[in-house]
PDB file of C-alpha atoms in Angstrom:
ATOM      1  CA  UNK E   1       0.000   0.000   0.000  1.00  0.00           C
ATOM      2  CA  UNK E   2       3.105   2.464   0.530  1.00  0.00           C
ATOM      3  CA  UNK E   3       2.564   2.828  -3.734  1.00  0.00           C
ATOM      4  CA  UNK E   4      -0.303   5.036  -3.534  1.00  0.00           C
ATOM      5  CA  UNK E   5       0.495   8.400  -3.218  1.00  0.00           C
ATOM      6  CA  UNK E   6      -2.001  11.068  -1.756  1.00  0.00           C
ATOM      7  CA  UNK E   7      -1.064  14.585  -1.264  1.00  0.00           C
ATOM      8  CA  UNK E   8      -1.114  16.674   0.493  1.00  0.00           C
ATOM      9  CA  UNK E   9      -1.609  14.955   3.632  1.00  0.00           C
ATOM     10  CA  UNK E  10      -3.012  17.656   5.370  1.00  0.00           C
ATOM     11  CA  UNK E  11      -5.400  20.867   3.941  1.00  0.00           C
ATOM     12  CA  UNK E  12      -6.633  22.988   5.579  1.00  0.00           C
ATOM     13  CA  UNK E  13      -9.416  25.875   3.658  1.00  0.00           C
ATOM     14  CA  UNK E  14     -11.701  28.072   4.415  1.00  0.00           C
ATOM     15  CA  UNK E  15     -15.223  27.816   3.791  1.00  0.00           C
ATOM     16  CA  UNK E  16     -15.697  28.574   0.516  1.00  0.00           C
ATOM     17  CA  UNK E  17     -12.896  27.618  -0.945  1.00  0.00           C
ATOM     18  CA  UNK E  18     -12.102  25.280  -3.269  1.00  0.00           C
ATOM     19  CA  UNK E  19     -10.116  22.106  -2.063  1.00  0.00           C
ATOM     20  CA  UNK E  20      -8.127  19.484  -4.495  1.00  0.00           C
ATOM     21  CA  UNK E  21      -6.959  15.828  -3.575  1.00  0.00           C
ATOM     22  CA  UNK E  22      -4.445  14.056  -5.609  1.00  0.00           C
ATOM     23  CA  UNK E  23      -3.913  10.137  -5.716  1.00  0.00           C
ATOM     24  CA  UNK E  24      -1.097   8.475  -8.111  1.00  0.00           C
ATOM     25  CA  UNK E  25      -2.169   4.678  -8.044  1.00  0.00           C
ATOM     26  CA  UNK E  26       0.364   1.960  -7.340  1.00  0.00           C
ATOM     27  CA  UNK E  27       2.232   1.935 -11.042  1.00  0.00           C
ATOM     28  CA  UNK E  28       0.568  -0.420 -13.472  1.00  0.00           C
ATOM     29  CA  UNK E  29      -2.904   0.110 -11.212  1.00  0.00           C
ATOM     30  CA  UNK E  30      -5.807   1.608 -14.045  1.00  0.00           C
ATOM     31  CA  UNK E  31      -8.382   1.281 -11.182  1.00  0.00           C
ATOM     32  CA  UNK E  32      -8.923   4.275  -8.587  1.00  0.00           C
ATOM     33  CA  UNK E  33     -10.905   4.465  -5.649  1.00  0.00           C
ATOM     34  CA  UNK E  34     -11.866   7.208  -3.363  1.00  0.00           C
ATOM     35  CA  UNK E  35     -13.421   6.997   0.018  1.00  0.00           C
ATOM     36  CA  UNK E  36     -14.146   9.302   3.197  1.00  0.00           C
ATOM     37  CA  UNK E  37     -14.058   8.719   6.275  1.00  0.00           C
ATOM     38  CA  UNK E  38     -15.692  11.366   8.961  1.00  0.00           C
ATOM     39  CA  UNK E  39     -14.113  11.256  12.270  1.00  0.00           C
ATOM     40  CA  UNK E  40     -15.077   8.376  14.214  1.00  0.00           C
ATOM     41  CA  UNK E  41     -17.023   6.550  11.578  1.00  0.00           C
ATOM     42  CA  UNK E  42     -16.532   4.093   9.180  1.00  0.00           C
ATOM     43  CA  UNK E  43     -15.011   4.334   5.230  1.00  0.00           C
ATOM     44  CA  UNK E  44     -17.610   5.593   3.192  1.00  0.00           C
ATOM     45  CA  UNK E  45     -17.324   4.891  -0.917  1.00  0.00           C
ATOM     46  CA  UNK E  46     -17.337   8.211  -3.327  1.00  0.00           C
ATOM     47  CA  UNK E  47     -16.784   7.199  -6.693  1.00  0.00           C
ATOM     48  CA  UNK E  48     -14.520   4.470  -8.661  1.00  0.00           C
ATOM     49  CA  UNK E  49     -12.546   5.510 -11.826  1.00  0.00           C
ATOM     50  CA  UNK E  50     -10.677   4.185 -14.219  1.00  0.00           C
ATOM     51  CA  UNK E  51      -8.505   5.939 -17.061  1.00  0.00           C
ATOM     52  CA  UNK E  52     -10.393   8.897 -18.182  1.00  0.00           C
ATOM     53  CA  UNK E  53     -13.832   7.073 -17.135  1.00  0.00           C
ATOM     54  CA  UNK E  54     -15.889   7.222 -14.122  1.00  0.00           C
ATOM     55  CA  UNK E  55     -17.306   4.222 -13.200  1.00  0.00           C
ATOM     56  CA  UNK E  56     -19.237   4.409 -10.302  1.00  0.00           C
ATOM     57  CA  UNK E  57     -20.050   7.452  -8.683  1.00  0.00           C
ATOM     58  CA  UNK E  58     -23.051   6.727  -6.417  1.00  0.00           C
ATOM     59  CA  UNK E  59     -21.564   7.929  -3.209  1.00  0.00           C
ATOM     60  CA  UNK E  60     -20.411  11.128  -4.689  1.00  0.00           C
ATOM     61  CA  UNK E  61     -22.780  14.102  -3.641  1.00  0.00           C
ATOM     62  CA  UNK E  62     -24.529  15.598  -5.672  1.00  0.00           C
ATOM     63  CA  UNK E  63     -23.014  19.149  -5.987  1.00  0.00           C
ATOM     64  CA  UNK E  64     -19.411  20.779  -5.324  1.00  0.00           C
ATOM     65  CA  UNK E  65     -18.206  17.366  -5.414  1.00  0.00           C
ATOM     66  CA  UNK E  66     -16.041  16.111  -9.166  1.00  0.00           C
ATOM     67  CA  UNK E  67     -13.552  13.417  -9.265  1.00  0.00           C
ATOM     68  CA  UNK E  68     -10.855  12.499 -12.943  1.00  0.00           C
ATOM     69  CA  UNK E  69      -8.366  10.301 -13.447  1.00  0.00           C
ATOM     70  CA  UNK E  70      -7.020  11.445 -16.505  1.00  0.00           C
ATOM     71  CA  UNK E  71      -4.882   9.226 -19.200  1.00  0.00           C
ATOM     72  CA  UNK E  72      -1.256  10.795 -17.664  1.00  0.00           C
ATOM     73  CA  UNK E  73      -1.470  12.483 -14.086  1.00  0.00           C
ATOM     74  CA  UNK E  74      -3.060  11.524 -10.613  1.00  0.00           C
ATOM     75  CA  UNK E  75      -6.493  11.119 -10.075  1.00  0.00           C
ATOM     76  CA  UNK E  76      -7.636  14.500  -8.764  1.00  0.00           C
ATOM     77  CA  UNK E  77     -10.947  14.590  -6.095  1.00  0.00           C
ATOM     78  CA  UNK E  78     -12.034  18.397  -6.112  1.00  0.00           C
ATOM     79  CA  UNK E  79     -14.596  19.941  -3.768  1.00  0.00           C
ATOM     80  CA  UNK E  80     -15.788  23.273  -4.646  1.00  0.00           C
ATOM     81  CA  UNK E  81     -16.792  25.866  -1.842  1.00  0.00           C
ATOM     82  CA  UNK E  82     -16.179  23.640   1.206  1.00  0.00           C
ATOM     83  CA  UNK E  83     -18.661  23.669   4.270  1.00  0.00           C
ATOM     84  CA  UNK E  84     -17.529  22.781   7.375  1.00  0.00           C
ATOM     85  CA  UNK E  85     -19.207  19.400   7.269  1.00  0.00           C
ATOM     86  CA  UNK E  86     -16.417  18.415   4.332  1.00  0.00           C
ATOM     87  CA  UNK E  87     -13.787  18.497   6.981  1.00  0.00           C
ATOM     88  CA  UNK E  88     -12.854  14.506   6.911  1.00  0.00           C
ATOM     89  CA  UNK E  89     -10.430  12.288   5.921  1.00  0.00           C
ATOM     90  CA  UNK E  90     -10.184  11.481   2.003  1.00  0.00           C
ATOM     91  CA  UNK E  91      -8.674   8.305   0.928  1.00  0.00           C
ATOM     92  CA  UNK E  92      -7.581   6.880  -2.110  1.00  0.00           C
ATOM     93  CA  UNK E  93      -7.311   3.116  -2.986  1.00  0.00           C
ATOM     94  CA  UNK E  94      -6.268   1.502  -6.262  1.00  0.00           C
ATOM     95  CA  UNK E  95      -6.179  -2.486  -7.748  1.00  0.00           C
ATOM     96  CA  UNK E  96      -4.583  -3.528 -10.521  1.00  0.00           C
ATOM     97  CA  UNK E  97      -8.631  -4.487 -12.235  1.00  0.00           C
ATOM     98  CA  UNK E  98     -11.977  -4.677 -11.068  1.00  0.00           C
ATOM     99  CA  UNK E  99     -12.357  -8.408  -9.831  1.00  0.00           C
ATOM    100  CA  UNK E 100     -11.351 -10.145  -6.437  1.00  0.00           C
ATOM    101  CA  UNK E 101      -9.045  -7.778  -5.836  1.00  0.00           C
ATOM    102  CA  UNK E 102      -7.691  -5.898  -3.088  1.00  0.00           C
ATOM    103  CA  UNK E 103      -7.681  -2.608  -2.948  1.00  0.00           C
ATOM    104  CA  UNK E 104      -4.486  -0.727  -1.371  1.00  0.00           C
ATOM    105  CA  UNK E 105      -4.394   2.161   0.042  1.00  0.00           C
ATOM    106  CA  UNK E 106      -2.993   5.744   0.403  1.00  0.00           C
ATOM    107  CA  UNK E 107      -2.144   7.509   3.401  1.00  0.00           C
ATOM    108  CA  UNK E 108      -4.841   9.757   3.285  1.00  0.00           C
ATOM    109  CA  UNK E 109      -5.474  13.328   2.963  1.00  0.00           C
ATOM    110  CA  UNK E 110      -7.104  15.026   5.897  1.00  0.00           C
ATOM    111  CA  UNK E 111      -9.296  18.267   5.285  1.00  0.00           C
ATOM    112  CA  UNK E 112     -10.034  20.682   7.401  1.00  0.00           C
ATOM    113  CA  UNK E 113     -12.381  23.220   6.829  1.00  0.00           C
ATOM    114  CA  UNK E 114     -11.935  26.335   9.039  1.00  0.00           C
TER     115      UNK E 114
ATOM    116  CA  UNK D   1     -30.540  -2.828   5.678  1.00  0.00           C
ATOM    117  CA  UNK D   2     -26.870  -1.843   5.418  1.00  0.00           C
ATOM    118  CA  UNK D   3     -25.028  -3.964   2.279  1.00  0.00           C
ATOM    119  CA  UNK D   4     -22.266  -4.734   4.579  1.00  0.00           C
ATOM    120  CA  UNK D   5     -23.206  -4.905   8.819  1.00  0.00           C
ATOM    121  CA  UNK D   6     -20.669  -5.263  11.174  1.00  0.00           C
ATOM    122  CA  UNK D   7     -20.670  -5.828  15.107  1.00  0.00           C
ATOM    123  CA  UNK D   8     -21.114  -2.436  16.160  1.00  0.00           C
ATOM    124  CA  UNK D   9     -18.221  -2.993  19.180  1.00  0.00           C
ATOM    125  CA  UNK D  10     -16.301  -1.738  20.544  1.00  0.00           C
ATOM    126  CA  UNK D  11     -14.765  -5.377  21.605  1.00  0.00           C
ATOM    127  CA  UNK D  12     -12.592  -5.563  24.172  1.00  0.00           C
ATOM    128  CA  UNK D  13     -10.607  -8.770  24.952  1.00  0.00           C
ATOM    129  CA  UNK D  14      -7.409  -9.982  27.763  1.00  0.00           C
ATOM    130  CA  UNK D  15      -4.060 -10.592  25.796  1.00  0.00           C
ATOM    131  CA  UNK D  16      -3.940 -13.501  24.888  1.00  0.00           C
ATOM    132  CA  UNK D  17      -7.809 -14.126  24.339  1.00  0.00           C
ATOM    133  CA  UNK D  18      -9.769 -14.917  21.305  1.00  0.00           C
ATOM    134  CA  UNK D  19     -11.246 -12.156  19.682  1.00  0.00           C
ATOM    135  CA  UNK D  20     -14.170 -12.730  17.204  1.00  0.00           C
ATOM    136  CA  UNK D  21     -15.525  -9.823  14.602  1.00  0.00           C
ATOM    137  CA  UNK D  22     -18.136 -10.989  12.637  1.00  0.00           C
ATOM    138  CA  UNK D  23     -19.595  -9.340   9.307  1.00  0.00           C
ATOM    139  CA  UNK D  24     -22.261  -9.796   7.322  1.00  0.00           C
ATOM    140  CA  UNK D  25     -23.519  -8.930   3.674  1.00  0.00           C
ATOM    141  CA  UNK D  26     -26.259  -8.347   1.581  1.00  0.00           C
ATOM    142  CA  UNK D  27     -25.834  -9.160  -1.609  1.00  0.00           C
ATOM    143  CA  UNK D  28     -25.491 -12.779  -2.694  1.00  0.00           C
ATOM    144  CA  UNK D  29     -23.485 -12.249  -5.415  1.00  0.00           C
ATOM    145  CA  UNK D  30     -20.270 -10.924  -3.959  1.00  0.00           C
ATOM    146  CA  UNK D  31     -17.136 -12.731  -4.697  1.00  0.00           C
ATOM    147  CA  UNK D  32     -14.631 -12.125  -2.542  1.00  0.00           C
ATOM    148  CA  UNK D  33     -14.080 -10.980   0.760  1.00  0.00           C
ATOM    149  CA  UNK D  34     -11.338  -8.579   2.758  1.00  0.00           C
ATOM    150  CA  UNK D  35     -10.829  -7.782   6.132  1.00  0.00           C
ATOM    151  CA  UNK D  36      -8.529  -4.585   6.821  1.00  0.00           C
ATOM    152  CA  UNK D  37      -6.987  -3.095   9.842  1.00  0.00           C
ATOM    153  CA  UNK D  38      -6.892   0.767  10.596  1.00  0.00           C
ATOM    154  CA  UNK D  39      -5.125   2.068  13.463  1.00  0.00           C
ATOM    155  CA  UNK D  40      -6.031   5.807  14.929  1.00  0.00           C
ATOM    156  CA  UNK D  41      -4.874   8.220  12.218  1.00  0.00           C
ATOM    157  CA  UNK D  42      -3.555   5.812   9.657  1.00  0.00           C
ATOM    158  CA  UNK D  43      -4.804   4.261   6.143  1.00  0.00           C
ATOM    159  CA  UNK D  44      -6.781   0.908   5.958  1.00  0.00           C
ATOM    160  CA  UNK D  45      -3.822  -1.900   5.692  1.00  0.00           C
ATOM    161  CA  UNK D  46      -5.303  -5.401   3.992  1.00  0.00           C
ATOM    162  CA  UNK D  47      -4.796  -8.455   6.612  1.00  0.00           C
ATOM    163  CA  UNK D  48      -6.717 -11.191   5.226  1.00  0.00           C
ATOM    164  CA  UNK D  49      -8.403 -12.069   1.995  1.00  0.00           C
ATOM    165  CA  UNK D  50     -11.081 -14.993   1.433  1.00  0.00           C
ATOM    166  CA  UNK D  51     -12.758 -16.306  -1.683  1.00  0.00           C
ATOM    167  CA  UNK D  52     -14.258 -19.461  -1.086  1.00  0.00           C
ATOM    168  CA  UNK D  53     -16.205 -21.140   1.462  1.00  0.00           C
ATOM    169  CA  UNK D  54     -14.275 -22.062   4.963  1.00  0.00           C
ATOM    170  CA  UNK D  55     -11.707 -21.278   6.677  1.00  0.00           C
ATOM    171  CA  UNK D  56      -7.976 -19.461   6.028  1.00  0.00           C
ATOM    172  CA  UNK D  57      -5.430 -18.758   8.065  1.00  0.00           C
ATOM    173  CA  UNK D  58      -2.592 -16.701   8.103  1.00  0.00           C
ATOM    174  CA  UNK D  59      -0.711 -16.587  11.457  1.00  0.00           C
ATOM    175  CA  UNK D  60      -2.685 -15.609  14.602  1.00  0.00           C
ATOM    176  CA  UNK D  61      -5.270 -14.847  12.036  1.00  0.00           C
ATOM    177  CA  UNK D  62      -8.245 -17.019  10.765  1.00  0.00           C
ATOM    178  CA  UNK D  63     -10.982 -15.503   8.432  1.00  0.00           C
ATOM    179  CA  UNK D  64     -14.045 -17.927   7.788  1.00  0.00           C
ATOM    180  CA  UNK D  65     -16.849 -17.093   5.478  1.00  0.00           C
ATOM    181  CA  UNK D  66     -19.994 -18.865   4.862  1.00  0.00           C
ATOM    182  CA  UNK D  67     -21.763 -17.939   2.116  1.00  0.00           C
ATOM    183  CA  UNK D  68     -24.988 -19.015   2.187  1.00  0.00           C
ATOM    184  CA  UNK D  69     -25.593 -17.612   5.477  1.00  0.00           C
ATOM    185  CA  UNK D  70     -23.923 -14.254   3.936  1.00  0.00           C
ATOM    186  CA  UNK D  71     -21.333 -14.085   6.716  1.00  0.00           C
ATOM    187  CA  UNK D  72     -17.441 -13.470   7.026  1.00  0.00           C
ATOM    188  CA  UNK D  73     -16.090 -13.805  10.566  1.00  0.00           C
ATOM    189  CA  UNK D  74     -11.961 -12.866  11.520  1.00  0.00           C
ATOM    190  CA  UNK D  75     -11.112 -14.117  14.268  1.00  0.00           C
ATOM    191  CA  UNK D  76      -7.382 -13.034  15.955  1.00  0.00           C
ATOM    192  CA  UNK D  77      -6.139 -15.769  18.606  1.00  0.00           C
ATOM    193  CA  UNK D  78      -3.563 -14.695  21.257  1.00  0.00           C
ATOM    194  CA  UNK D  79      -4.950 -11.031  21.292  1.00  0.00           C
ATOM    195  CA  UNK D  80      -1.834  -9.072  21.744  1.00  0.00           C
ATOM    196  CA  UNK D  81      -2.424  -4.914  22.731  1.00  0.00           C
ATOM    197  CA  UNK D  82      -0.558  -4.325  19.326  1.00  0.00           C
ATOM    198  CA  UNK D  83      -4.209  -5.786  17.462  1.00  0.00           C
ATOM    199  CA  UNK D  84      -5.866  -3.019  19.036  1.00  0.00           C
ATOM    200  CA  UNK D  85      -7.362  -1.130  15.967  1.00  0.00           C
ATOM    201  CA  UNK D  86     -10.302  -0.840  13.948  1.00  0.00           C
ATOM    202  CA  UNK D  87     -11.255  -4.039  11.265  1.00  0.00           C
ATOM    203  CA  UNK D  88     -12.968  -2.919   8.637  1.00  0.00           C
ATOM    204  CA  UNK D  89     -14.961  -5.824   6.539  1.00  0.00           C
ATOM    205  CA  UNK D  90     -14.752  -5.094   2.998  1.00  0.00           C
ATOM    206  CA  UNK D  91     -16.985  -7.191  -0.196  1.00  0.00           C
ATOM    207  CA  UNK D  92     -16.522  -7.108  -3.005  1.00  0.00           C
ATOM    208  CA  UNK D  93     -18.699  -7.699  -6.029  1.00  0.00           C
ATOM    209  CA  UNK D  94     -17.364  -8.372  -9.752  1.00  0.00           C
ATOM    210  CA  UNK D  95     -20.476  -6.252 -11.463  1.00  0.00           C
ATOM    211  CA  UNK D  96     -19.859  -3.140  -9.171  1.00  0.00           C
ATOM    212  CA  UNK D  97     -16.265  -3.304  -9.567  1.00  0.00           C
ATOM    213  CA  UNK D  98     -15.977  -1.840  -6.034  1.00  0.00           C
ATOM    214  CA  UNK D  99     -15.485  -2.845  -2.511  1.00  0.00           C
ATOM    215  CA  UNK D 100     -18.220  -2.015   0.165  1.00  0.00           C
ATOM    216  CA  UNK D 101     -17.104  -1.503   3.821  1.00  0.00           C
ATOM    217  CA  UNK D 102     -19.125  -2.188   6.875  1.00  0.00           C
ATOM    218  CA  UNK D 103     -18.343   0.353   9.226  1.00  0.00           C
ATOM    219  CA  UNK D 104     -15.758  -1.001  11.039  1.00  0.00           C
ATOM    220  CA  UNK D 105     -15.380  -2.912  15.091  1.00  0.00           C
ATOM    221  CA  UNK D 106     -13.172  -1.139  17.106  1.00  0.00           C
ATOM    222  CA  UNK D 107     -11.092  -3.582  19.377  1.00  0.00           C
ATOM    223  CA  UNK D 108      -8.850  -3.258  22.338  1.00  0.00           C
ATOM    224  CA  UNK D 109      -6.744  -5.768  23.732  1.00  0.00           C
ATOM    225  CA  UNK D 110      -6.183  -5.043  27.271  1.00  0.00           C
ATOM    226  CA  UNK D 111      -2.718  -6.397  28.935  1.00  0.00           C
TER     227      UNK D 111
END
């Protein structure tokens, strides 16, 4: 799991502001993940991407909230005029394809929304 | 009804004790199984994986899964205070090319 890259680790905006996540997979790895976690609750699924497609984004909300993963570059999560309630921890997971496989982890990107 | 339930916990067990986390799913189709570990502060780390019906182990670990009764268990013999974390069961299924966590079972392992 120490191949997937997140940065930055920490953010910290103010409410309105826009805030951008970056994941680089594990090389080789087409499939991206991200998930969020609120403090003291469980890992909650966003959206799952592949190159230049989204997949699955049924646990993205509705508005402010965009995720890409373009053909070079990290996959990018981008939240547009934060609220306070966006202040979690983001984390990014990526496999290798889509069946019975694991999906490893990043370190995470904690946002805080001041 | 939650796709993927876990015992709400926390758990807390002696060292050296048994400890059982149990998980169960919703959907029938879902092919394989995960259980992950997440210390305070830190990233989801894979521990065990299972595919097929019974048991595996790996070191202090066993995962069993049953699938007709929908249920994945993990259970951690010889507690030491170094398991206490938060396991996270994770399913996955082939059509939604994702994996669903329950919400996780906080343990503590108590010297």
């Amino acid at each position: 799991n120490a191949g997937v890259m997140q940065n930055p680790r920490h953010l910290v905006r103010r409410r309105g502001q826009e805030a951008r996540l970056r994941c680089s997979p594990v090389k080789g790895h087409s499939h991206v993940y991200w998930y969020r976690q609120l403090p003291e609750e469980g890992l909650k699924f966003m959206v799952y991407l592949q190159k230049e497609n989204i997949i699955d984004e049924s646990g993205m909300p509705k508005e402010r909230f965009s995720a890409e993963f373009p053909k070079e570059g990290p996959s990018i999560l981008r939240i547009q005029q934060v609220v306070r309630g966006d202040s979690a921890a983001y984390f990014c997971a990526s496999s290798p394809r889509d069946e019975n496989t694991e999906a490893f982890f990043g370190q995470g990107t904690r946002l805080t929304v001041v | 009804q939650k796709e993927v339930e876990q015992n709400s916990g926390p758990l807390s067990v002696p060292e050296g004790a048994i400890a059982s986390l149990n998980c169960t799913y919703s959907d029938r189709v879902s092919q394989s199984f995960f259980w992950y570990r997440q210390y305070s502060g830190k990233s989801p780390e894979l521990i065990m994986s299972i595919y097929s019906n019974g048991d595996k182990e790996d070191g202090r670990f066993t995962a069993q899964l049953n699938k007709a009764s929908q249920y994945v268990s993990l259970l951690i013999r010889d507690s030491q205070p170094s398991d206490s974390a938060t396991y996270l069961c994770a399913v996955n299924n082939f059509n939604a090319g994702k994996s669903t966590f329950g919400d996780g079972t906080t343990l503590t392992v108590k010297p």
